[in-house]
mmCIF file of C-alpha atoms in Angstrom:
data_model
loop_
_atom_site.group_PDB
_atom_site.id
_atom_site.type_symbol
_atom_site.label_atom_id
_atom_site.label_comp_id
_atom_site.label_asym_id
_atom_site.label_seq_id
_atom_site.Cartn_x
_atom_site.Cartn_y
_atom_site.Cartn_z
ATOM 1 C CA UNK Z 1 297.603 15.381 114.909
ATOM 2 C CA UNK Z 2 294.730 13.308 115.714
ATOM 3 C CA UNK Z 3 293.009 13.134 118.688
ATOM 4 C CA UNK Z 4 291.918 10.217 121.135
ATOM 5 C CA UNK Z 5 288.417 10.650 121.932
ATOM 6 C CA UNK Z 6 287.424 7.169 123.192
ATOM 7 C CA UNK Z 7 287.041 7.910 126.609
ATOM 8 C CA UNK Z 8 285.326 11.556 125.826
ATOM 9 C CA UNK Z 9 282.630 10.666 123.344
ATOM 10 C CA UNK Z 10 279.710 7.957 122.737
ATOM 11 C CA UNK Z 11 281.194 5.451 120.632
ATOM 12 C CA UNK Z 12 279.204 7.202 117.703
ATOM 13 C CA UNK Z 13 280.693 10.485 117.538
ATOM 14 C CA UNK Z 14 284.476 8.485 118.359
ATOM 15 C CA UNK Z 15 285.178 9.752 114.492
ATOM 16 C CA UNK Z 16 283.913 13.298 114.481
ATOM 17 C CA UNK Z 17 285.695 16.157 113.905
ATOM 18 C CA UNK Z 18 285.912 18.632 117.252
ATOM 19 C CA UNK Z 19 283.858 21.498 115.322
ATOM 20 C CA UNK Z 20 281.104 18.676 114.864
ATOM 21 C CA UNK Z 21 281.668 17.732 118.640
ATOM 22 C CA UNK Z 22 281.126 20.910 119.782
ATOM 23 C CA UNK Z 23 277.704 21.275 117.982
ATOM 24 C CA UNK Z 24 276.527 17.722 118.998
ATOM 25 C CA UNK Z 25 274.059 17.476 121.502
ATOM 26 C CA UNK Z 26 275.273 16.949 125.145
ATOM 27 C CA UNK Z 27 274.331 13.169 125.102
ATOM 28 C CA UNK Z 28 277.367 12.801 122.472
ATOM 29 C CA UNK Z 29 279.374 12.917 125.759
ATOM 30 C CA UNK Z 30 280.115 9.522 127.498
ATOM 31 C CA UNK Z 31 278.152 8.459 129.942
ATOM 32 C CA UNK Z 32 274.929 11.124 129.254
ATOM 33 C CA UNK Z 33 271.530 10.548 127.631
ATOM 34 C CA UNK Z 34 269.309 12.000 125.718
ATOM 35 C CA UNK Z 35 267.401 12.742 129.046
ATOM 36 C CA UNK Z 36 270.664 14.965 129.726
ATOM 37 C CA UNK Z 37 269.400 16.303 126.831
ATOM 38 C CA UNK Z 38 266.369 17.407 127.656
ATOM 39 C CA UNK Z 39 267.439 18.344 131.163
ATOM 40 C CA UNK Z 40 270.291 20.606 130.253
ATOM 41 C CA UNK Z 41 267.823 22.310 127.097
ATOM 42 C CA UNK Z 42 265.899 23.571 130.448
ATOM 43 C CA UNK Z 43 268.626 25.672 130.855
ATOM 44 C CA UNK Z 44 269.465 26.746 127.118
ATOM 45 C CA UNK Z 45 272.343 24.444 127.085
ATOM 46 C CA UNK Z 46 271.353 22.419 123.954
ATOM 47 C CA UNK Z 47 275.297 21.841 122.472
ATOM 48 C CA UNK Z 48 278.608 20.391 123.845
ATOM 49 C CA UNK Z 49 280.149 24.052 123.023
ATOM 50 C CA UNK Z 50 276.745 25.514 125.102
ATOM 51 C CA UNK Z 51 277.600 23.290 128.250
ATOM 52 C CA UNK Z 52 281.463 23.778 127.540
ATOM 53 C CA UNK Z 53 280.868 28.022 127.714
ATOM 54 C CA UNK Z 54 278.273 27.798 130.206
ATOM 55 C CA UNK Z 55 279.093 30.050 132.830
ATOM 56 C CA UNK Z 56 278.101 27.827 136.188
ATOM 57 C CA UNK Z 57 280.273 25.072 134.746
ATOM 58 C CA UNK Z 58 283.625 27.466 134.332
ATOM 59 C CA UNK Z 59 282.448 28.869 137.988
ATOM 60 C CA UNK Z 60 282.830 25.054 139.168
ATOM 61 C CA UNK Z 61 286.007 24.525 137.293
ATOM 62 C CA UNK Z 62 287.874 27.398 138.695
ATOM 63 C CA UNK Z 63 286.292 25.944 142.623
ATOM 64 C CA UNK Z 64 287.712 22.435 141.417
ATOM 65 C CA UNK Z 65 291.264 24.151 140.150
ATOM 66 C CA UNK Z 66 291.771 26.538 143.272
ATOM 67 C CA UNK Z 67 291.025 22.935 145.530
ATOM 68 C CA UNK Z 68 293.626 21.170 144.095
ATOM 69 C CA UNK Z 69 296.346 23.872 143.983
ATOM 70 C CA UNK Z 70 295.846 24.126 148.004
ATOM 71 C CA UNK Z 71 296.266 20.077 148.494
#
């Protein structure tokens, strides 16, 4: 099965396996920079899988997913 990633990833990583996306810096995302970068490295957060398993971003996940189940 392959997987779509166009609308994920910066048009240079559209080819990359999801292992090798998950240890890519955060700017491999769409739409973030390499000032992201440096930005989220202030807060140890120096790989997709770092930002993926950070723990303030699954805290604001489970907010986002309790909102919707009570609209």
């Amino acid at each position: 099965m392959s997987l779509n990633l166009t609308k994920l990833v910066d048009k240079a990583w559209e080819d990359k396996g999801i292992n090798e996306l998950l240890d890519a810096p955060p700017s491999a995302l769409e739409g973030l920079t390499k000032k992201h970068d440096e930005l989220l490295a202030e807060f140890k957060i120096k790989t997709i899988r770092d930002l993926g398993n950070w723990k303030y971003a699954a805290k604001a996940q489970a907010l986002v997913q309790l909102a919707d189940g009570e609209s």
